[in-house]
mmCIF file of C-alpha atoms in Angstrom:
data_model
loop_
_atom_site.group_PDB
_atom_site.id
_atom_site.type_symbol
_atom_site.label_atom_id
_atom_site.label_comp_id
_atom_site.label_asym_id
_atom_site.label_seq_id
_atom_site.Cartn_x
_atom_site.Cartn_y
_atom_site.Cartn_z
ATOM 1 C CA UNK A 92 116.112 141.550 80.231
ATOM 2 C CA UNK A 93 117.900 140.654 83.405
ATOM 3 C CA UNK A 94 120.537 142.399 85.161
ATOM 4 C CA UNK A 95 123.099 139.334 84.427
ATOM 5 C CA UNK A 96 122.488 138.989 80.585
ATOM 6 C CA UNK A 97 123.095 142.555 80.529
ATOM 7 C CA UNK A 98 126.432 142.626 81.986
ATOM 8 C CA UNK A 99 127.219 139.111 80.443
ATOM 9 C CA UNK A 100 126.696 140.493 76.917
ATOM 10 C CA UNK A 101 129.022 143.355 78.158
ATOM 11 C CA UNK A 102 131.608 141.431 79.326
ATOM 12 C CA UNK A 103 131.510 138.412 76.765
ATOM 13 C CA UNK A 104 130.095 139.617 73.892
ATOM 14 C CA UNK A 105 131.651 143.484 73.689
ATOM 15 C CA UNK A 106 134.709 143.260 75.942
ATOM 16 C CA UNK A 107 135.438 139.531 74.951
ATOM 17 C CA UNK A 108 137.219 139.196 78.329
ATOM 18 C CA UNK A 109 138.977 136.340 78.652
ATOM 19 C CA UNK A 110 140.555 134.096 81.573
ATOM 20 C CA UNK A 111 143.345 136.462 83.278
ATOM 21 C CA UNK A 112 142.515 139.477 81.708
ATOM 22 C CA UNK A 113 142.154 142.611 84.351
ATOM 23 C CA UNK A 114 139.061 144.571 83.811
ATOM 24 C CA UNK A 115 138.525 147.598 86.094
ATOM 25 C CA UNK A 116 134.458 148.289 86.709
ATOM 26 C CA UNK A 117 134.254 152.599 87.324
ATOM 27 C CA UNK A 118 130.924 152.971 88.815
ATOM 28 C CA UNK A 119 129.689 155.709 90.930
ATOM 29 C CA UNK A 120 127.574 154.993 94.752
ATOM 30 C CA UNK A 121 124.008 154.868 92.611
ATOM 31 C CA UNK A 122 125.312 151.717 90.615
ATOM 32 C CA UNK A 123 125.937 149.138 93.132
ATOM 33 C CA UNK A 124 123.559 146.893 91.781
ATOM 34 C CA UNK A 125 125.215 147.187 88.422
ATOM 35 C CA UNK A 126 128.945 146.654 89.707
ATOM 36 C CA UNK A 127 127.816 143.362 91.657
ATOM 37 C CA UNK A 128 126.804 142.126 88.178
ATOM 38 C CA UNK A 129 129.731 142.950 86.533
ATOM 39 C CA UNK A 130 131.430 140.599 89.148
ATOM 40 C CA UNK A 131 129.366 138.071 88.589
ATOM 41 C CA UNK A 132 129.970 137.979 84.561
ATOM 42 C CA UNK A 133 133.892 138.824 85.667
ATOM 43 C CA UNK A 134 133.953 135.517 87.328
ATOM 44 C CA UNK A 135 132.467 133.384 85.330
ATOM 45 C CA UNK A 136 135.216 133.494 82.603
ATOM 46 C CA UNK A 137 137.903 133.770 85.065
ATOM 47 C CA UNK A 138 138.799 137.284 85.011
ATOM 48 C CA UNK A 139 140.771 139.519 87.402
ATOM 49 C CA UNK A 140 138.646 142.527 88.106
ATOM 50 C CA UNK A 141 138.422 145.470 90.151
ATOM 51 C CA UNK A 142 135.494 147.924 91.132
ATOM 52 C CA UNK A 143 136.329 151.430 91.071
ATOM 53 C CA UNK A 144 133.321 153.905 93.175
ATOM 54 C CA UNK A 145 133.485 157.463 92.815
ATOM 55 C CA UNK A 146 130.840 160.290 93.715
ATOM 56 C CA UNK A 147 128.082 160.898 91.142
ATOM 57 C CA UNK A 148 128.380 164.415 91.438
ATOM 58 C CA UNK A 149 132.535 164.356 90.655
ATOM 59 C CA UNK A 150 132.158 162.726 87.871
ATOM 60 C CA UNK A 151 131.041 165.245 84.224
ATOM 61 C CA UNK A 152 133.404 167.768 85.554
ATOM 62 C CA UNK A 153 136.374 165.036 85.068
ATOM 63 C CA UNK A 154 138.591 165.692 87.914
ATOM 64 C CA UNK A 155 138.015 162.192 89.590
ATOM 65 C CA UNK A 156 138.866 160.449 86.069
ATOM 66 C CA UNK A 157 142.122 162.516 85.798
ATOM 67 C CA UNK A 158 143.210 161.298 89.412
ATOM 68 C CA UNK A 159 142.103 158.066 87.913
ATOM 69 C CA UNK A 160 144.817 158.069 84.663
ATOM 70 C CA UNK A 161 147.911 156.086 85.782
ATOM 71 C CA UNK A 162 145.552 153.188 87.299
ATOM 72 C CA UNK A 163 143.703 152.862 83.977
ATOM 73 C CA UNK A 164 146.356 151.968 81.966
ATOM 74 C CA UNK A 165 147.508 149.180 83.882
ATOM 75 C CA UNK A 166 144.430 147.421 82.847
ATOM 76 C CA UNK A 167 143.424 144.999 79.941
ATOM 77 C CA UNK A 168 140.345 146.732 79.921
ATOM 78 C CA UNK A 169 138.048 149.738 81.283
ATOM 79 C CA UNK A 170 133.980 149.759 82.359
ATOM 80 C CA UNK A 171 133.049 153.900 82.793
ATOM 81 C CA UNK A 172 130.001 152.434 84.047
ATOM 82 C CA UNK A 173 129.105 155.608 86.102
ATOM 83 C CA UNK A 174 126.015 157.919 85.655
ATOM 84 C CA UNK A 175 127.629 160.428 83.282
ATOM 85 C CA UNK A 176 130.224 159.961 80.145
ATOM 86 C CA UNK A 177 133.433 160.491 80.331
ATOM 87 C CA UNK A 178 135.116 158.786 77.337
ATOM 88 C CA UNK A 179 135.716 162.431 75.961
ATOM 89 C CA UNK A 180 138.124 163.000 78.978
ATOM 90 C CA UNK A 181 142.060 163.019 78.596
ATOM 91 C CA UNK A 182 142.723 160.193 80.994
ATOM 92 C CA UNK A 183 140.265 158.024 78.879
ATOM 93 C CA UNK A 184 142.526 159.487 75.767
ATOM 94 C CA UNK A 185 146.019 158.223 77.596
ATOM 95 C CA UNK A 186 144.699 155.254 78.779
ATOM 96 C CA UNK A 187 143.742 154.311 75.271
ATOM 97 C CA UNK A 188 147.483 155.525 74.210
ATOM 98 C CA UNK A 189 148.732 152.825 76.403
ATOM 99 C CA UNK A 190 147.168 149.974 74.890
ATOM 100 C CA UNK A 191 144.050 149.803 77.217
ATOM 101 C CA UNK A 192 140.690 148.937 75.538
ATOM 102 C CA UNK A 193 138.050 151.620 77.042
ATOM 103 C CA UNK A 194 134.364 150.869 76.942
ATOM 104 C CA UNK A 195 131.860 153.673 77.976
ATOM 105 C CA UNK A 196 128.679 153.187 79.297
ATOM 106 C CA UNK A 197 126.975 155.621 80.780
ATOM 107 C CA UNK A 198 124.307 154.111 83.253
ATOM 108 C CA UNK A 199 121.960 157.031 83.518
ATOM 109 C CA UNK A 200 118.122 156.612 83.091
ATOM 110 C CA UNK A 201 115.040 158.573 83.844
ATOM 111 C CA UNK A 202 112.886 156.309 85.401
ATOM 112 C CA UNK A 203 115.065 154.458 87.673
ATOM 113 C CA UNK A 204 115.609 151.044 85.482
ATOM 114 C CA UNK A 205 118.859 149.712 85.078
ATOM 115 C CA UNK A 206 120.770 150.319 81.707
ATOM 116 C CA UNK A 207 121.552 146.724 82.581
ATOM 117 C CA UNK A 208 118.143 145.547 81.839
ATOM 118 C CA UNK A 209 117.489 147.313 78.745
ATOM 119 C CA UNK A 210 116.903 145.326 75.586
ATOM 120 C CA UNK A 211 118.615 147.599 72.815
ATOM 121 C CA UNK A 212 121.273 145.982 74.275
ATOM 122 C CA UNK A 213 120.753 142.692 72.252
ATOM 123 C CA UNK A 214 121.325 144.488 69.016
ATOM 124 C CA UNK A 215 124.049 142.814 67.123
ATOM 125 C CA UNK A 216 127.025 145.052 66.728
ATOM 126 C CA UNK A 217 128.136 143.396 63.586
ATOM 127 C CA UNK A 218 124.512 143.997 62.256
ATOM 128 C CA UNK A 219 125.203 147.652 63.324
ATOM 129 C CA UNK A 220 128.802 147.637 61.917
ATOM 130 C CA UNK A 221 127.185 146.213 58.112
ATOM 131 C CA UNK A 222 124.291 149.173 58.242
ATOM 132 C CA UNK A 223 127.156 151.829 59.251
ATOM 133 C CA UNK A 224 129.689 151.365 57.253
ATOM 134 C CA UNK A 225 128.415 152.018 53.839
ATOM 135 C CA UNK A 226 127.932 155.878 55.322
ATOM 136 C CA UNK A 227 131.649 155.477 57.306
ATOM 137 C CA UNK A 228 132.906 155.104 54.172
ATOM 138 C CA UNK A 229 131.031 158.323 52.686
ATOM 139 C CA UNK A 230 132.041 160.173 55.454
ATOM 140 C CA UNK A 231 136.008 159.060 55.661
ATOM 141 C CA UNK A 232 136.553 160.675 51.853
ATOM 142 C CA UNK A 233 134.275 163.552 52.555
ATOM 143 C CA UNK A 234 134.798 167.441 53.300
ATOM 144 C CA UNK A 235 131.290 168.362 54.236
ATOM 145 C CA UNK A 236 128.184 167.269 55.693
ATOM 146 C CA UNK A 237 124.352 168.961 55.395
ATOM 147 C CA UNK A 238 121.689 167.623 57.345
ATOM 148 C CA UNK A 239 118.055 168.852 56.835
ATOM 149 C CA UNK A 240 115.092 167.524 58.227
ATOM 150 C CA UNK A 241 111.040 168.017 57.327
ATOM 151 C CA UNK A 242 110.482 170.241 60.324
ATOM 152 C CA UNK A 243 113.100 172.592 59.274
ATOM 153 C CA UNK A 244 116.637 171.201 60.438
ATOM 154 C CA UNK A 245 119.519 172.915 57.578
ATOM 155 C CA UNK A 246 123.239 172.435 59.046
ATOM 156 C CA UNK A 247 126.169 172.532 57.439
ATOM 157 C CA UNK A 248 129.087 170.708 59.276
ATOM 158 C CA UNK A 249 133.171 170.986 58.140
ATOM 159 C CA UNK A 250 134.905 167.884 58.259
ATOM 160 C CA UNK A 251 137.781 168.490 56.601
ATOM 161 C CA UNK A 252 140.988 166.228 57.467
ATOM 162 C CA UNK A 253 139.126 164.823 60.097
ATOM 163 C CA UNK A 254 138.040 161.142 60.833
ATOM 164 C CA UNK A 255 134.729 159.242 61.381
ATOM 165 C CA UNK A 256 134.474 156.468 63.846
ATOM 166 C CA UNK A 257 131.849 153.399 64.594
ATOM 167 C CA UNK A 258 130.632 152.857 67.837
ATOM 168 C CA UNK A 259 129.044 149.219 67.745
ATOM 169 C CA UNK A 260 129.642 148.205 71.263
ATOM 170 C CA UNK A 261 132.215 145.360 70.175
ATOM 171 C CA UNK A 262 136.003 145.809 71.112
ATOM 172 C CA UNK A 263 138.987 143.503 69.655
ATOM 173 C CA UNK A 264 141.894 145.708 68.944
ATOM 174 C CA UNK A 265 144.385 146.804 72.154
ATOM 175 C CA UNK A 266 144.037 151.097 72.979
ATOM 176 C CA UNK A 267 140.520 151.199 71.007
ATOM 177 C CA UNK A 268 137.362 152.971 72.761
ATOM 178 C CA UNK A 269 133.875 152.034 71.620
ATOM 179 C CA UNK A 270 130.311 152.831 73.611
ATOM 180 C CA UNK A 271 126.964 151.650 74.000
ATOM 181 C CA UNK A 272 125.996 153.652 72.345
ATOM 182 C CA UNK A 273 125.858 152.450 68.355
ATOM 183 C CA UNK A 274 126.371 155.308 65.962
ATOM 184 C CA UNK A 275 129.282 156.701 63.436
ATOM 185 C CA UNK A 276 130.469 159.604 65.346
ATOM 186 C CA UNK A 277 132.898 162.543 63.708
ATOM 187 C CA UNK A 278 134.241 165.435 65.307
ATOM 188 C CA UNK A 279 133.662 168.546 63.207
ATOM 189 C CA UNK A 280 136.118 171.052 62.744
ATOM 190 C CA UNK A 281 135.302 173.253 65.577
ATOM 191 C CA UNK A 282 133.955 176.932 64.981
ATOM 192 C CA UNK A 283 132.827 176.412 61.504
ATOM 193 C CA UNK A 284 129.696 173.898 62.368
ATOM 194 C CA UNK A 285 126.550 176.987 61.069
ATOM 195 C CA UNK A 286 123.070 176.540 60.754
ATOM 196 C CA UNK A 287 119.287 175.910 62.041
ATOM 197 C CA UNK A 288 118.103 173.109 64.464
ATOM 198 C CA UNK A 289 114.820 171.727 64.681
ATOM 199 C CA UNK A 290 115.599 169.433 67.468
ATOM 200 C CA UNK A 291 112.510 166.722 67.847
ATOM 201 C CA UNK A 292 113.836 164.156 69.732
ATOM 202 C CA UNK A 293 115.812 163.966 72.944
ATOM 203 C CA UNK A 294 117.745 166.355 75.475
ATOM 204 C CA UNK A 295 120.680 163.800 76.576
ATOM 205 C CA UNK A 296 120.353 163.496 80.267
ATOM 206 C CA UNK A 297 117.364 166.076 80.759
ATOM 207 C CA UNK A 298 115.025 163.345 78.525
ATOM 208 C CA UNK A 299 112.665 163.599 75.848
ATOM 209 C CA UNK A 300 111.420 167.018 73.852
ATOM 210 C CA UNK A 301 107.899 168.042 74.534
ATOM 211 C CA UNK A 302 107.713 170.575 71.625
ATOM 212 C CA UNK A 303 110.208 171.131 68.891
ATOM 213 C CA UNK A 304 112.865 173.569 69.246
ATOM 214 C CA UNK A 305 114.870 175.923 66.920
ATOM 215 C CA UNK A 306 118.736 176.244 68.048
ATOM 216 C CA UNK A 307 120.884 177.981 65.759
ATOM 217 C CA UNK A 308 124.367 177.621 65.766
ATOM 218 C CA UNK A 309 126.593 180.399 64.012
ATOM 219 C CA UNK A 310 130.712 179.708 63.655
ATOM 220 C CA UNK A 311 130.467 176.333 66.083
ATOM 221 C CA UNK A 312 128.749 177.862 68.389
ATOM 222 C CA UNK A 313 124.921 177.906 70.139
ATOM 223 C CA UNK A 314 123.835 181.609 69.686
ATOM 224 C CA UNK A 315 120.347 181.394 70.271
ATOM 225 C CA UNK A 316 117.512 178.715 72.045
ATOM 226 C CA UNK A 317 114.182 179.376 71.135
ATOM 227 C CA UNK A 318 112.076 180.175 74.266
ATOM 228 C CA UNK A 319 110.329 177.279 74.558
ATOM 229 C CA UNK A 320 109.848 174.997 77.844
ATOM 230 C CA UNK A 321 112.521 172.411 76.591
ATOM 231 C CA UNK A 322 114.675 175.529 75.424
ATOM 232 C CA UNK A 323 114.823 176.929 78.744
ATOM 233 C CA UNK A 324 115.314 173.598 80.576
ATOM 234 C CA UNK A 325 118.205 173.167 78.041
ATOM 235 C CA UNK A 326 119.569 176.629 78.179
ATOM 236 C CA UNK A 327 119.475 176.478 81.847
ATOM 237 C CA UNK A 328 121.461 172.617 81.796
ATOM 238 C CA UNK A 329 124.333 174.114 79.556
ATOM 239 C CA UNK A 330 124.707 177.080 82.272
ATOM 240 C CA UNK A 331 125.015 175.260 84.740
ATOM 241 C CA UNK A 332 128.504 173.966 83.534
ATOM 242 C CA UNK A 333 129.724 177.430 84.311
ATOM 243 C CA UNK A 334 132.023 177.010 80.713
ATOM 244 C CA UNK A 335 130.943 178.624 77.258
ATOM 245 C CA UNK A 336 133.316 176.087 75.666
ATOM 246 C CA UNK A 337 130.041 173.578 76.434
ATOM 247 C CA UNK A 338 128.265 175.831 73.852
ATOM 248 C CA UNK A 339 130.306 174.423 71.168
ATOM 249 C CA UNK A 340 129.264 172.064 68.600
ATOM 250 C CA UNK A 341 131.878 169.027 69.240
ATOM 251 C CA UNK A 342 130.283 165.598 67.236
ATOM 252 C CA UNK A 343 128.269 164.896 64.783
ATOM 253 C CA UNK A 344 126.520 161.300 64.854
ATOM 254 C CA UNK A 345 124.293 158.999 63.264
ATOM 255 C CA UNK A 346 122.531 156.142 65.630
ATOM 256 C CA UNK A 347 122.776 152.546 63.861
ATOM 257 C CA UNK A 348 120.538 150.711 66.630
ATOM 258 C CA UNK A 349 117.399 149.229 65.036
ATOM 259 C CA UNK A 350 116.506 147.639 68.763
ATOM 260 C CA UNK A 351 116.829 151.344 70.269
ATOM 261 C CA UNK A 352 114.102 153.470 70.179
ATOM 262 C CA UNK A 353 114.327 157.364 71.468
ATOM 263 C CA UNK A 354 111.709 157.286 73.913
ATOM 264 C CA UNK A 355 113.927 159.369 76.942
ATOM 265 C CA UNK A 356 114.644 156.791 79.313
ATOM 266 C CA UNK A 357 118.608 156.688 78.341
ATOM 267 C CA UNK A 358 120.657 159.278 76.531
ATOM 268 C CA UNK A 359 122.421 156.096 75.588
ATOM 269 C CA UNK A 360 119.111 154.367 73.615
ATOM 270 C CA UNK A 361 117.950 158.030 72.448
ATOM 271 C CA UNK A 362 121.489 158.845 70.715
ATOM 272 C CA UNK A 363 121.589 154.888 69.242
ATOM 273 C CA UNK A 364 118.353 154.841 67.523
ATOM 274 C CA UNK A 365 118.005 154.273 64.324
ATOM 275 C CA UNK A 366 116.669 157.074 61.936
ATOM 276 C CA UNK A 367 118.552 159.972 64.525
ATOM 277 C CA UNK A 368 121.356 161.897 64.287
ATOM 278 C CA UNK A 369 122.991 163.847 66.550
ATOM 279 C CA UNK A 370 124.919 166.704 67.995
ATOM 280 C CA UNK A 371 127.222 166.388 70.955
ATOM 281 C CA UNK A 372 128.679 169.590 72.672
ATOM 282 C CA UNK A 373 131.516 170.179 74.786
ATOM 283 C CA UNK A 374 134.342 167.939 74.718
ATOM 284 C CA UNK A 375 135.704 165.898 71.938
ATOM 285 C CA UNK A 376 139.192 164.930 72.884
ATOM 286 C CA UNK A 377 138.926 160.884 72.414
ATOM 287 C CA UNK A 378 136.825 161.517 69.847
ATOM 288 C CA UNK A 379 139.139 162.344 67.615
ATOM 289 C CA UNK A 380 138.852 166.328 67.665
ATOM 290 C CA UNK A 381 140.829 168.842 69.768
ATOM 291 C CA UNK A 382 138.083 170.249 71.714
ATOM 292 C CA UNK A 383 137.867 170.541 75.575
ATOM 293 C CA UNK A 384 135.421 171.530 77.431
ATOM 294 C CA UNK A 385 133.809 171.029 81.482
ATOM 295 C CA UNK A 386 131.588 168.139 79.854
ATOM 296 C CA UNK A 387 129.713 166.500 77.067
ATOM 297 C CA UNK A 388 126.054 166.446 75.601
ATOM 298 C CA UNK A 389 124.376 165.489 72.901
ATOM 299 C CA UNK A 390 121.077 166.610 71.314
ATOM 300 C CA UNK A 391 118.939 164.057 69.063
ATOM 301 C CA UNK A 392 117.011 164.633 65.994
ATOM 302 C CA UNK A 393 114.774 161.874 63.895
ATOM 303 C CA UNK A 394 114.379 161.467 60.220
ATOM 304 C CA UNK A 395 117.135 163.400 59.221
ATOM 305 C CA UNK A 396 118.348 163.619 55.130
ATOM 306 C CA UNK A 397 122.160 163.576 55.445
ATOM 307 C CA UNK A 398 124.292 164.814 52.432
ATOM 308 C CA UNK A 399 127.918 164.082 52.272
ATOM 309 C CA UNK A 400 129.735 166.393 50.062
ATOM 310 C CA UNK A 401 126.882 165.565 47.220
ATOM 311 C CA UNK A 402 125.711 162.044 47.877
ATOM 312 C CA UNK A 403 122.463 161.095 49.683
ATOM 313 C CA UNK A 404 123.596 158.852 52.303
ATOM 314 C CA UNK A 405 120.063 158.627 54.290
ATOM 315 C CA UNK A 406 116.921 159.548 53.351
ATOM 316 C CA UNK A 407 114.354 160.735 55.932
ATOM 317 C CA UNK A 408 116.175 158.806 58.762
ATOM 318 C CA UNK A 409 116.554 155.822 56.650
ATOM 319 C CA UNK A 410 119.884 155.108 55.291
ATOM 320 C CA UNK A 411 120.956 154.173 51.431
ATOM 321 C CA UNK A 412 120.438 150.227 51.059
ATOM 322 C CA UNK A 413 117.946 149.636 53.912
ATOM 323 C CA UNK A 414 113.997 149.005 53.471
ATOM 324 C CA UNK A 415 111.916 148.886 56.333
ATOM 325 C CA UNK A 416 108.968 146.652 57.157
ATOM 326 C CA UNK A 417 106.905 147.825 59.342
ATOM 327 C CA UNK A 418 108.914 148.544 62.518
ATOM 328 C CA UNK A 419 111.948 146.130 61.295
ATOM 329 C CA UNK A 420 114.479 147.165 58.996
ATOM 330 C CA UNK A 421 116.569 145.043 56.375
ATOM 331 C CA UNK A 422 119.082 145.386 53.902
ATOM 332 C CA UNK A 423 118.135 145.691 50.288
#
């Protein structure tokens, strides 16, 4: 896909920016490519827009966003188009307070492409809203979540009092946040998430898992990664935060992207695909939890049977009411 569709479908289709709105493009100095395109889709529906260019390396930590709080919320909209995330941050949460409609899109890859030019993109976020919101609904009544998977995956998750959310890309409603990435999200209650991880899939920003890797997590909490070469890559990645609070399990989600595929070029794609789940760590503040932390990760797991309170609400990584045929899936 081209650069310009990308940022058109961004802009048009998720954003629905109109003539006159003010949309403020945060990028970081490896993105230039991406923030001329947002310009280009800015002006072609008449648009007031502004690009905002921090440092890469100021960016997980969340100090630049906080300087950054005030100026958000004088805007229609928001673009965290920058390497790393930082819709769990608490200027993102403000800026949302004040009306302002936050979109996050984390730009990093692995092999130099643009996010831009990635075709998952194309997924239609009301197809995504129809698949997730049979589970939403599970999951907004619900107390408890246990997720098991073939290769050994058996976690237990709390979700008592708190609130699921769907992340379809699509934003109409003033102070909501939504992502590129596609998925139900809910923030667990912290310190009570327990249990074994296989994890089979993807690392976040360190890319895809060579060999599958037991994590078990005990009162929210990582307590041991198995010694593998992806554990110690991973192990090594959360240290480097210099913050235990990163440690803690922070989001549970389930990817409604049938387009994606978790193949480690994008966090983004890898955390969207259909037939995943995943765990985020660290921070969860506009997520709905109450958990803050130096940054945010997620880990991604396929095929996963989900079990909310006591009903089955996917199956081996394919949810209640969709058949697949061959590598498409459809609604039953």
């Amino acid at each position: 896909m081209h650069i310009d569709e990308g940022a058109r479908i961004i802009v048009e289709d998720w954003l629905h920016i109109k003539k006159g709105d003010l949309v403020y493009f945060i990028v970081d100095e490896t993105k230039k490519r991406e923030a001329e395109a947002f310009v280009r889709a800015s002006k072609k529906v008449g648009a007031n827009y502004e690009v905002i260019e921090l440092c890469s390396h100021e960016i997980q930590a969340g100090q630049a966003i906080e300087n950054l709080k005030f100026k958000m919320a004088q805007a229609d909209a928001v673009v965290g188009a920058t390497n790393f995330s930082f819709i769990t941050t608490d200027a993102v949460y403000y800026a949302l307070s004040r009306g302002v409609q936050f979109l996050s899109m984390p730009m990093s890859t692995n092999d130099g492409s643009s996010l831009l030019e990635q075709d998952f993109l194309k997924m239609d976020p009301d197809e995504a809203n129809r698949i997730g919101m049979p589970m939403f609904w599970e999951m907004r009544k619900a107390n408890k979540i246990h997720v098991t998977t073939e290769l050994g995956t058996d976690l237990y998750f709390d979700i008592t009092d708190r609130f699921p959310g769907i992340f379809h890309g699509s934003l109409w409603e003033i102070g909501k946040c939504s992502s590129a990435s596609f998925e139900i999200y809910i923030p667990p209650v912290e310190y009570k998430t327990s249990g074994r991880l296989v994890l089979d899939g993807s690392m976040g920003y360190i890319g895809l898992v060579q060999q599958p890797t037991e994590i078990i997590i005990e009162n929210g909490y990582i307590s041991r990664i198995e010694d593998t070469k992806d554990g110690i890559k991973l192990l090594k990645y959360i240290e480097s935060f210099h913050d235990t609070e990163m440690f803690c399990a922070a989001e549970f989600g389930i990817g409604l992207n049938t387009e994606a595929k978790c193949q480690g070029i994008s966090y983004i794609e890898d955390e969207s695909a259909f037939g995943t789940f995943h765990i985020g760590f660290g921070r969860n503040l506009a997520l709905g939890g109450c958990h803050n932390a130096t940054g945010h990760f997620d880990l991604v797991t396929h095929n996963p049977t989900i079990t909310v309170d006591d009903k089955v609400i996917m199956k081996n990584g394919v949810a209640k009411g969709i058949r697949i045929d061959g590598d498409r899936y459809h609604h039953m």
